[in-house]
Structure formats: C-alpha cells, structure tokens
Short mmCIF file of C-alpha atoms in Angstrom, two decimals:
data_model
loop_
_atom_site.label_atom_id
_atom_site.label_comp_id
_atom_site.label_asym_id
_atom_site.label_seq_id
_atom_site.Cartn_x
_atom_site.Cartn_y
_atom_site.Cartn_z
CA MET F 1 -41.50 -56.90 0.65
CA PRO F 2 -44.24 -57.90 -1.88
CA GLY F 3 -46.91 -56.96 0.61
CA LYS F 4 -45.36 -53.59 1.18
CA ARG F 5 -45.16 -52.91 -2.54
CA GLU F 6 -48.80 -53.91 -2.99
CA GLY F 7 -49.99 -51.48 -0.35
CA HIS F 8 -47.76 -48.74 -1.68
CA GLY F 9 -49.06 -49.35 -5.20
CA SER F 10 -52.73 -49.24 -4.28
CA ASN F 11 -52.22 -45.78 -2.78
CA HIS F 12 -50.45 -44.23 -5.76
CA LEU F 13 -51.24 -46.10 -9.00
CA TRP F 14 -54.53 -44.37 -9.74
CA VAL F 15 -53.10 -40.91 -9.06
CA LEU F 16 -50.34 -41.76 -11.53
CA VAL F 17 -52.93 -43.01 -14.04
CA ILE F 18 -54.82 -39.69 -13.92
CA ILE F 19 -51.57 -37.77 -14.43
CA CYS F 20 -50.69 -39.99 -17.42
CA VAL F 21 -54.13 -39.49 -19.00
CA ILE F 22 -53.72 -35.72 -18.67
CA ASN F 23 -50.17 -35.82 -20.05
CA SER F 24 -50.94 -37.98 -23.10
CA MET F 25 -54.16 -36.07 -23.79
CA GLY F 26 -52.19 -32.84 -24.09
CA PHE F 27 -49.80 -34.52 -26.53
CA GLY F 28 -52.71 -36.03 -28.48
CA ILE F 29 -54.39 -32.64 -28.80
CA ILE F 30 -51.50 -30.91 -30.57
CA VAL F 31 -49.90 -33.61 -32.76
CA PRO F 32 -52.70 -33.82 -35.41
CA LEU F 33 -52.68 -30.01 -35.66
CA LEU F 34 -48.92 -29.57 -36.20
CA TYR F 35 -49.10 -29.53 -39.99
CA SER F 36 -52.16 -27.33 -40.46
CA TYR F 37 -50.91 -24.84 -37.85
CA GLY F 38 -47.32 -24.85 -39.09
CA LYS F 39 -48.22 -24.20 -42.75
CA GLN F 40 -48.57 -20.49 -42.02
CA PHE F 41 -44.88 -20.47 -41.01
CA GLY F 42 -43.70 -22.38 -44.06
CA ILE F 43 -44.00 -25.97 -42.82
CA THR F 44 -44.24 -28.43 -45.73
CA GLU F 45 -44.68 -32.20 -45.89
CA GLN F 46 -40.87 -32.53 -45.83
CA THR F 47 -40.22 -30.08 -43.00
CA LEU F 48 -43.04 -31.66 -40.98
CA GLY F 49 -40.94 -34.82 -40.98
CA LEU F 50 -37.96 -32.80 -39.75
CA LEU F 51 -40.11 -31.19 -37.03
CA THR F 52 -41.18 -34.64 -35.85
CA ALA F 53 -37.61 -35.93 -36.04
CA ALA F 54 -36.32 -32.95 -34.01
CA PHE F 55 -38.60 -33.94 -31.12
CA SER F 56 -37.62 -37.61 -31.35
CA VAL F 57 -33.87 -36.99 -31.56
CA ALA F 58 -34.01 -34.63 -28.57
CA GLN F 59 -36.01 -37.22 -26.65
CA PHE F 60 -33.56 -39.96 -27.63
CA PHE F 61 -30.71 -38.21 -25.83
CA ALA F 62 -32.70 -36.68 -22.96
CA THR F 63 -34.94 -39.55 -21.83
CA PRO F 64 -32.25 -41.92 -20.47
CA LEU F 65 -30.56 -38.95 -18.76
CA LEU F 66 -33.83 -37.93 -17.06
CA GLY F 67 -34.56 -41.54 -16.15
CA SER F 68 -31.12 -41.89 -14.61
CA LEU F 69 -31.59 -38.64 -12.68
CA SER F 70 -34.86 -40.03 -11.31
CA ASP F 71 -32.86 -42.97 -9.90
CA LYS F 72 -30.70 -40.47 -8.00
CA TRP F 73 -33.01 -37.54 -7.12
CA GLY F 74 -36.34 -39.36 -7.06
CA ARG F 75 -39.14 -39.77 -9.61
CA LYS F 76 -41.35 -36.89 -8.45
CA PRO F 77 -39.00 -33.91 -9.10
CA VAL F 78 -38.00 -35.24 -12.54
CA LEU F 79 -41.65 -35.80 -13.49
CA VAL F 80 -42.47 -32.24 -12.42
CA ILE F 81 -39.58 -30.85 -14.51
CA SER F 82 -40.73 -32.88 -17.52
CA LEU F 83 -44.31 -31.66 -17.27
CA ILE F 84 -43.21 -28.03 -16.83
CA GLY F 85 -41.08 -28.34 -19.97
CA THR F 86 -44.08 -29.74 -21.87
CA CYS F 87 -46.27 -26.88 -20.63
CA ILE F 88 -43.74 -24.24 -21.74
CA SER F 89 -43.28 -25.92 -25.13
CA PHE F 90 -47.03 -25.77 -25.84
CA ILE F 91 -47.10 -22.06 -24.94
CA LEU F 92 -44.10 -21.42 -27.22
CA PHE F 93 -45.89 -23.24 -30.02
CA ALA F 94 -49.00 -21.10 -29.55
CA GLN F 95 -46.86 -17.93 -29.47
CA ALA F 96 -44.74 -18.93 -32.46
CA ARG F 97 -43.94 -16.22 -35.00
CA SER F 98 -41.54 -18.24 -37.15
CA ILE F 99 -40.60 -21.76 -38.11
CA ILE F 100 -37.56 -21.49 -35.81
CA MET F 101 -39.86 -21.09 -32.81
CA LEU F 102 -41.80 -24.17 -33.86
CA PHE F 103 -38.60 -26.21 -33.91
CA ALA F 104 -37.47 -24.70 -30.59
CA ALA F 105 -40.78 -25.65 -28.97
CA ARG F 106 -40.66 -29.25 -30.20
CA ILE F 107 -36.99 -29.65 -29.22
CA LEU F 108 -37.75 -28.32 -25.71
CA ASP F 109 -40.60 -30.81 -25.38
CA GLY F 110 -38.26 -33.59 -26.50
CA LEU F 111 -35.51 -32.55 -24.08
CA THR F 112 -37.92 -32.57 -21.15
CA GLY F 113 -39.87 -35.56 -22.45
CA GLY F 114 -39.03 -38.00 -19.68
CA ASN F 115 -42.66 -38.23 -18.60
CA ILE F 116 -43.33 -41.71 -19.92
CA SER F 117 -40.13 -43.41 -18.72
CA VAL F 118 -40.37 -41.81 -15.25
CA ALA F 119 -44.01 -42.87 -14.96
CA GLN F 120 -42.98 -46.41 -15.96
CA ALA F 121 -40.21 -46.37 -13.34
CA MET F 122 -42.76 -45.30 -10.72
CA VAL F 123 -45.01 -48.20 -11.66
CA SER F 124 -42.05 -50.55 -11.39
CA ASP F 125 -41.24 -49.08 -7.94
CA ILE F 126 -44.73 -49.85 -6.60
CA SER F 127 -45.09 -53.28 -8.20
CA ASP F 128 -43.74 -56.74 -7.58
CA GLU F 129 -43.07 -59.36 -10.23
CA LYS F 130 -46.59 -60.81 -9.97
CA ASN F 131 -48.55 -57.60 -10.57
CA ARG F 132 -46.00 -55.64 -12.62
CA ALA F 133 -47.42 -56.61 -16.05
CA LYS F 134 -50.96 -55.79 -14.85
CA ASN F 135 -49.89 -52.36 -13.59
CA PHE F 136 -47.95 -51.62 -16.78
CA GLY F 137 -51.11 -52.57 -18.69
CA ILE F 138 -53.15 -50.08 -16.67
CA LEU F 139 -50.53 -47.38 -17.29
CA SER F 140 -50.43 -48.12 -21.03
CA SER F 141 -54.22 -47.95 -21.23
CA ALA F 142 -54.09 -44.55 -19.49
CA PHE F 143 -51.65 -43.23 -22.09
CA GLY F 144 -53.72 -44.84 -24.84
CA PHE F 145 -56.93 -43.21 -23.64
CA GLY F 146 -55.28 -39.80 -23.66
CA PHE F 147 -53.93 -40.29 -27.18
CA VAL F 148 -57.38 -41.35 -28.44
CA ALA F 149 -59.30 -38.56 -26.69
CA GLY F 150 -56.73 -35.83 -27.41
CA PRO F 151 -57.20 -35.48 -31.20
CA ALA F 152 -60.99 -35.30 -30.82
CA ILE F 153 -60.67 -32.56 -28.19
CA GLY F 154 -58.12 -30.71 -30.33
CA GLY F 155 -60.45 -30.82 -33.33
CA VAL F 156 -63.31 -29.31 -31.33
CA LEU F 157 -61.12 -26.62 -29.73
CA SER F 158 -59.63 -25.56 -33.07
CA LYS F 159 -63.06 -24.16 -33.98
CA TYR F 160 -62.47 -21.46 -31.36
CA GLY F 161 -59.17 -20.33 -32.83
CA GLN F 162 -55.98 -21.94 -34.08
CA HIS F 163 -54.10 -21.13 -30.86
CA THR F 164 -56.78 -22.45 -28.50
CA PRO F 165 -55.79 -26.17 -28.57
CA PHE F 166 -52.17 -25.34 -27.73
CA TYR F 167 -53.09 -23.15 -24.76
CA PHE F 168 -55.53 -25.83 -23.58
CA ALA F 169 -52.78 -28.47 -23.87
CA ALA F 170 -50.49 -26.20 -21.83
CA GLY F 171 -53.20 -25.92 -19.19
CA ILE F 172 -53.55 -29.70 -19.09
CA ALA F 173 -49.78 -30.09 -18.61
CA LEU F 174 -49.90 -27.52 -15.79
CA THR F 175 -52.71 -29.51 -14.18
CA GLY F 176 -50.42 -32.54 -14.32
CA VAL F 177 -47.70 -30.54 -12.54
CA LEU F 178 -50.11 -29.58 -9.73
CA LEU F 179 -51.41 -33.13 -9.32
CA THR F 180 -47.84 -34.45 -9.16
CA LEU F 181 -46.81 -31.85 -6.57
CA PHE F 182 -49.79 -32.24 -4.24
CA PHE F 183 -51.11 -35.79 -4.68
CA LEU F 184 -48.29 -38.03 -5.93
CA LYS F 185 -45.81 -39.31 -3.37
CA GLU F 186 -42.22 -40.27 -4.09
CA THR F 187 -41.87 -43.96 -4.98
CA ASN F 188 -38.08 -44.29 -5.29
CA THR F 189 -36.89 -45.49 -1.90
CA HIS F 190 -33.34 -46.12 -3.20
CA LYS F 191 -32.50 -42.55 -4.21
CA ASP F 192 -29.26 -41.09 -2.86
CA ALA F 193 -28.77 -37.39 -3.59
CA LYS F 194 -25.34 -37.44 -1.90
CA GLN F 195 -23.95 -40.11 -4.17
CA LYS F 196 -21.80 -38.75 -7.01
CA TYR F 197 -23.86 -38.69 -10.19
CA HIS F 198 -22.50 -40.31 -13.33
CA PHE F 199 -24.23 -40.78 -16.66
CA ASN F 200 -22.64 -42.17 -19.79
CA TYR F 201 -24.28 -42.08 -23.22
CA ALA F 202 -22.31 -45.21 -24.07
CA TRP F 203 -25.04 -47.02 -22.10
CA LEU F 204 -27.29 -46.49 -25.15
CA ALA F 205 -25.06 -48.98 -26.97
CA THR F 206 -23.77 -51.20 -24.16
CA ILE F 207 -27.34 -51.95 -23.01
CA PHE F 208 -27.50 -54.52 -25.83
CA LYS F 209 -24.87 -56.59 -24.03
CA GLU F 210 -27.58 -57.38 -21.46
CA LYS F 211 -29.12 -60.55 -22.87
CA VAL F 212 -32.77 -60.16 -21.82
CA ILE F 213 -32.97 -56.37 -21.60
CA GLY F 214 -31.10 -55.82 -24.89
CA ILE F 215 -33.40 -58.20 -26.78
CA CYS F 216 -36.48 -56.54 -25.27
CA ILE F 217 -35.34 -53.06 -26.31
CA LEU F 218 -34.62 -54.24 -29.86
CA ILE F 219 -38.03 -55.93 -30.09
CA SER F 220 -39.67 -52.76 -28.78
CA PHE F 221 -37.83 -50.68 -31.38
CA LEU F 222 -38.88 -52.95 -34.27
CA LEU F 223 -42.52 -53.17 -33.20
CA THR F 224 -42.66 -49.40 -32.78
CA MET F 225 -41.31 -48.90 -36.30
CA ALA F 226 -43.94 -51.32 -37.57
CA GLN F 227 -46.80 -49.52 -35.82
CA PHE F 228 -45.78 -46.05 -36.99
CA ALA F 229 -45.15 -47.25 -40.53
CA MET F 230 -48.63 -48.78 -40.43
CA ILE F 231 -50.09 -45.41 -39.36
CA VAL F 232 -48.76 -43.84 -42.58
CA GLY F 233 -50.26 -46.70 -44.58
CA PHE F 234 -53.51 -46.42 -42.64
CA GLN F 235 -53.89 -42.71 -43.43
CA THR F 236 -53.06 -43.03 -47.12
CA PHE F 237 -55.03 -46.27 -47.69
CA THR F 238 -58.23 -45.06 -46.02
CA THR F 239 -58.04 -41.74 -47.89
CA ASP F 240 -56.84 -42.73 -51.37
CA GLU F 241 -58.13 -46.30 -51.69
CA LEU F 242 -61.20 -46.51 -49.45
CA LYS F 243 -62.17 -42.85 -50.06
CA LEU F 244 -63.11 -42.27 -46.42
CA SER F 245 -63.68 -38.71 -45.22
CA PRO F 246 -61.34 -37.18 -42.61
CA THR F 247 -64.05 -37.65 -39.97
CA GLN F 248 -64.53 -41.32 -40.91
CA THR F 249 -60.77 -41.91 -40.91
CA GLY F 250 -60.50 -40.24 -37.50
CA LEU F 251 -63.24 -42.43 -36.05
CA PHE F 252 -61.66 -45.52 -37.60
CA TYR F 253 -58.30 -44.67 -36.04
CA ALA F 254 -59.96 -43.96 -32.69
CA GLY F 255 -61.44 -47.45 -32.87
CA PHE F 256 -57.95 -48.85 -33.46
CA GLY F 257 -56.76 -47.04 -30.33
CA VAL F 258 -59.67 -48.34 -28.27
CA THR F 259 -58.88 -51.97 -29.18
CA GLY F 260 -55.39 -51.54 -27.71
CA ILE F 261 -56.80 -50.05 -24.51
CA ILE F 262 -59.22 -52.97 -24.12
CA MET F 263 -56.41 -55.52 -24.48
CA GLN F 264 -54.17 -53.65 -22.01
CA LEU F 265 -56.91 -53.87 -19.41
CA LEU F 266 -57.09 -57.64 -20.04
CA VAL F 267 -53.39 -58.14 -19.22
CA PRO F 268 -54.21 -59.78 -15.83
CA PHE F 269 -56.24 -62.45 -17.65
CA PHE F 270 -53.33 -63.31 -19.94
CA THR F 271 -50.68 -63.34 -17.20
CA LYS F 272 -52.90 -65.51 -14.99
CA THR F 273 -53.75 -67.95 -17.81
CA LEU F 274 -50.45 -68.20 -19.68
CA LYS F 275 -48.07 -67.24 -16.83
CA SER F 276 -45.01 -66.55 -19.03
CA LYS F 277 -44.66 -62.91 -20.15
CA SER F 278 -42.23 -63.88 -22.92
CA PHE F 279 -44.69 -66.46 -24.29
CA ILE F 280 -47.53 -63.90 -24.26
CA LEU F 281 -45.27 -61.53 -26.18
CA LEU F 282 -44.37 -64.28 -28.67
CA LEU F 283 -48.04 -65.13 -29.24
CA SER F 284 -49.15 -61.52 -29.63
CA THR F 285 -46.31 -60.80 -32.08
CA LEU F 286 -47.32 -63.79 -34.21
CA VAL F 287 -50.92 -62.57 -34.42
CA CYS F 288 -49.76 -59.03 -35.23
CA LEU F 289 -47.56 -60.41 -38.02
CA ALA F 290 -50.44 -62.36 -39.57
CA MET F 291 -52.88 -59.44 -39.37
CA MET F 292 -50.42 -56.88 -40.76
CA ALA F 293 -49.68 -59.13 -43.74
CA LEU F 294 -53.43 -59.67 -44.24
CA SER F 295 -54.06 -55.92 -44.24
CA GLY F 296 -51.54 -55.64 -47.08
CA PHE F 297 -53.74 -57.89 -49.24
CA ALA F 298 -56.97 -56.06 -48.34
CA ASN F 299 -58.79 -54.15 -51.08
CA GLY F 300 -62.03 -53.37 -49.26
CA LEU F 301 -63.07 -51.85 -45.95
CA MET F 302 -64.34 -55.05 -44.27
CA LEU F 303 -61.16 -57.15 -44.54
CA PHE F 304 -58.96 -54.14 -43.76
CA ALA F 305 -61.01 -53.23 -40.67
CA ILE F 306 -60.90 -56.82 -39.35
CA ALA F 307 -57.14 -57.13 -39.89
CA ILE F 308 -56.32 -53.74 -38.36
CA GLY F 309 -58.75 -54.31 -35.47
CA ILE F 310 -57.20 -57.64 -34.48
CA TYR F 311 -53.72 -56.17 -34.95
CA GLY F 312 -54.68 -53.30 -32.63
CA LEU F 313 -55.91 -55.74 -29.99
CA PHE F 314 -52.78 -57.86 -29.81
CA ASN F 315 -50.42 -54.92 -30.32
CA GLY F 316 -51.85 -53.66 -27.02
CA LEU F 317 -49.97 -56.44 -25.21
CA ARG F 318 -46.58 -55.23 -26.46
CA ASN F 319 -45.68 -52.49 -23.98
CA PRO F 320 -47.02 -54.14 -20.79
CA MET F 321 -45.11 -57.37 -21.48
CA LEU F 322 -41.85 -55.77 -22.63
CA ASN F 323 -41.80 -53.17 -19.84
CA ALA F 324 -42.54 -55.83 -17.22
CA ILE F 325 -39.78 -58.15 -18.51
CA ILE F 326 -37.29 -55.24 -18.61
CA ALA F 327 -38.24 -54.18 -15.07
CA ASP F 328 -38.02 -57.77 -13.80
CA HIS F 329 -34.40 -57.96 -14.99
CA THR F 330 -33.28 -54.49 -13.86
CA ALA F 331 -31.85 -53.55 -10.47
CA GLU F 332 -34.17 -51.35 -8.41
CA ASP F 333 -31.72 -48.43 -8.42
CA GLU F 334 -31.47 -48.48 -12.26
CA GLN F 335 -35.15 -48.70 -13.26
CA GLY F 336 -35.31 -45.09 -14.47
CA LYS F 337 -32.13 -45.35 -16.51
CA VAL F 338 -33.01 -48.61 -18.29
CA LEU F 339 -36.67 -47.75 -18.95
CA GLY F 340 -35.42 -44.37 -20.19
CA ILE F 341 -33.07 -46.05 -22.67
CA ASN F 342 -35.96 -48.20 -23.87
CA GLN F 343 -38.07 -45.08 -24.40
CA SER F 344 -35.17 -43.51 -26.33
CA TYR F 345 -35.25 -46.28 -28.90
CA ILE F 346 -39.03 -46.10 -29.04
CA SER F 347 -38.78 -42.39 -29.94
CA ILE F 348 -36.38 -43.18 -32.80
CA GLY F 349 -38.67 -46.00 -33.98
CA GLN F 350 -41.54 -43.51 -34.08
CA THR F 351 -39.49 -41.44 -36.53
CA LEU F 352 -37.88 -44.15 -38.67
CA GLY F 353 -41.17 -46.03 -39.16
CA PRO F 354 -42.93 -43.19 -41.02
CA VAL F 355 -39.73 -42.22 -42.89
CA THR F 356 -39.20 -45.71 -44.30
CA ALA F 357 -42.93 -46.00 -45.05
CA GLY F 358 -42.72 -42.77 -47.03
CA PHE F 359 -39.91 -44.15 -49.19
CA ILE F 360 -41.66 -47.42 -49.97
CA THR F 361 -44.91 -45.77 -51.07
CA ALA F 362 -43.16 -45.36 -54.44
CA ILE F 363 -43.90 -49.07 -54.97
CA SER F 364 -47.53 -49.07 -53.79
CA LEU F 365 -49.72 -48.21 -50.82
CA HIS F 366 -49.99 -51.90 -49.94
CA SER F 367 -46.21 -52.20 -49.72
CA ILE F 368 -46.26 -50.15 -46.50
CA PHE F 369 -48.10 -52.95 -44.71
CA PHE F 370 -45.65 -55.53 -46.03
CA LEU F 371 -42.76 -53.37 -44.80
CA ALA F 372 -44.40 -53.23 -41.36
CA SER F 373 -44.81 -57.02 -41.56
CA LEU F 374 -41.07 -57.33 -42.18
CA TYR F 375 -40.33 -55.36 -39.01
CA ILE F 376 -42.75 -57.53 -37.03
CA LEU F 377 -41.20 -60.71 -38.49
CA ALA F 378 -37.77 -59.61 -37.21
CA ALA F 379 -39.31 -58.91 -33.78
CA PHE F 380 -41.05 -62.31 -33.86
CA LEU F 381 -37.75 -64.11 -34.52
CA LEU F 382 -36.13 -62.18 -31.67
CA SER F 383 -39.05 -63.18 -29.43
CA PHE F 384 -37.98 -66.82 -29.82
CA ARG F 385 -34.52 -65.89 -28.57
CA LEU F 386 -36.07 -63.94 -25.70
CA ARG F 387 -38.21 -66.95 -24.83
CA SER F 388 -35.06 -69.07 -24.40
CA GLN F 389 -33.48 -66.41 -22.18
CA GLU F 390 -36.69 -65.61 -20.25
CA PRO F 391 -38.44 -68.96 -19.69
CA ASN F 392 -40.75 -67.85 -16.88
#
C-alpha cells in the first residue's frame, strides 16, 4: 500500500500544488484591497471587521460539510464547486453597487470555501505516514507563495482600475477550475455515492473527545489566533512606531511570508532528523513563544525584524506537523470531514485574533505581542499533552 500511495502521489502532487498557488494568489490579491475598495460603499474600520467575520463564520459552518461531502462524492467535484464559488464571489465583488453585495460576495466565498481542506484531504489520500508531513509542507508552501505574491500583484493591477484586481482574481479562480477538471485525478478511492449521506454539526463539538485530534485542532486554533493578532500588531507597530512607509511595510511582511515558505520546504529535514512530529511541533511552538515575547519588548527595527523573522520561520512548521498528525489519526474515509473541521476552527481563529488584538491596543501597541504570546503559551502547554498522547 505505501508503494502505491507513493506512485499515486508523484503523479498528482505537483498538479495540486499549482492549483493551490493559483487559488491562494487570487485570495491574496483581493484581501488587502477590501477596505480601500469598500469605502465607496460605506465600509468603515468597524464594518470591515464584520465583513471579514462574515466570511469566516460562513466558512466555519461550510468547510466541514464540504469536507464530509468530499469523503462521499470524491475530492475533485467538491474542489471544482469551491473554486467556482470563489470565482463568482470575486465577480460579485467587482460588480458591487452596495454594501449588501459586498457582504453577499464574501459570504458566498465563505460558503464555498472548502478549497483548503479538500486540498489537504487530497494530499492525505496520496501520502503515507512517512511522507505525509513532507507533502503537507509542500502544500503549505504553495498556499504561502500565493498569499505572498497575491498582494503585490493586486497592488500593481489596481493602477489599471479599482475593479481590475477582482476580475483578475476571478480569472485565476476559473483557471483553477479548468486545471482541476482536466489535469487533476480523483484521489479518494473510498468514496461511496450510494451510501446514505449524514452530516451532523455536533461533530464540531464532539471532535474534542478525540484525544489526539481534539488537542491538535485546539492547538491549531490558538496558534492561528496568535498569528493573526500579531498581524494587527505588525501593521500598527511598523506604521506608528517604526514609521515605515506602506511599501516598506509590505516588503517587510512579504519577507515574513517567505521565511515560512522556506521552513515548510525544510520539513523533510526535520522529520528525518527528529522523527517525532509532536516533538517538532513542541520545539517550534517554544521558539515561536520566545520570539513573540521578544518582539513585544522591541523598540527598534533590528530587534523587531530578528524576532519576527525567526517567529515566521518556526511558525512555518505549524500546519505541516498538525495536519500530518491529524491525518495519521483519522480513518481514510473521514479525512475530508476532520480536516474540514480543523479548517473551520482556523477560520474562527483568523477572526478572533484581530478582534482581541484590537481591544488590547487600548493598553499599548506592544501589548498585542504579549497577547499573542499568551495564546502561544497555551498552545505550548497543550503540545506537552499532545506529546504524551502522540509519542512517535
């Protein structure tokens, strides 16, 4: 069986990587432009948070459902549906005439936003336990590259009209649909369309009864909150304290993204040297905790850049390790469902992180980094528990 999976994976992984780069690039293009574009329809700093939350809440409920459907119908049709929904949402955003249309577009994208979890399930399908972390690292680096390249492309395209980036993002999503249809083969060999379908949202809560999987999802949620709280602190600190220009801040953040990509590509080195995925996660979380706390004490660019750079490196190990551990402990016919539930909690973490960071800025800009450190500390303590449950 391992040999069969290896051959299967070598045929499809790189096609999936290209699709993921295209998908995340489209997302990266439009997200930095949401506020500036939406201002003409009455979007404010407060309603921007609601617009972001609308996407995340819709994704929270839709992603495990789509993942579960991919276990039954197959990964390929669900991925196609997700990408079509993304394409339509970008077009709706470009054609928006009111704030209601903006919310409708983001909710539609959230409801069809099973792209990431289905892609992860496909990687799990084509991997065995030995190469699963490596393949998840490659997939994460593909998403990371798209997120880094997207904002730069969006900034350039916006010079040709405020609607241009959104139409371009829609075209990219459509390209992903075509690649999926014509070049990506189905990876779910356990699908059974005749079997009666049953999905229960109670699984979002009962998943925490699973010792290893539940701990992993909680760690993922906490580390996501920490990262997205840090992003708020990063933007405000570089602008208000370090007095960097928007271009300088953008390049700085791109560098942060690149460090994560580099580390994700080095996953095979870590898994070969340290063997235990849970120990690698424990080590990386400890380094992230130290660097986040250090960034909170930084007053100048040099110390801040070093702390954030090292944090970005070791934070890049988070998703490959957690996804691999979750997949290792999930039945083959439930990969989509469980990875979808994990992505649901990630989407909520992406919302709660910035919200809580916004509240704590009343104390000081530095307090955001200490708040993020608190989230990482909780994840670090849980990593010890995971280590006892997941010794190998």
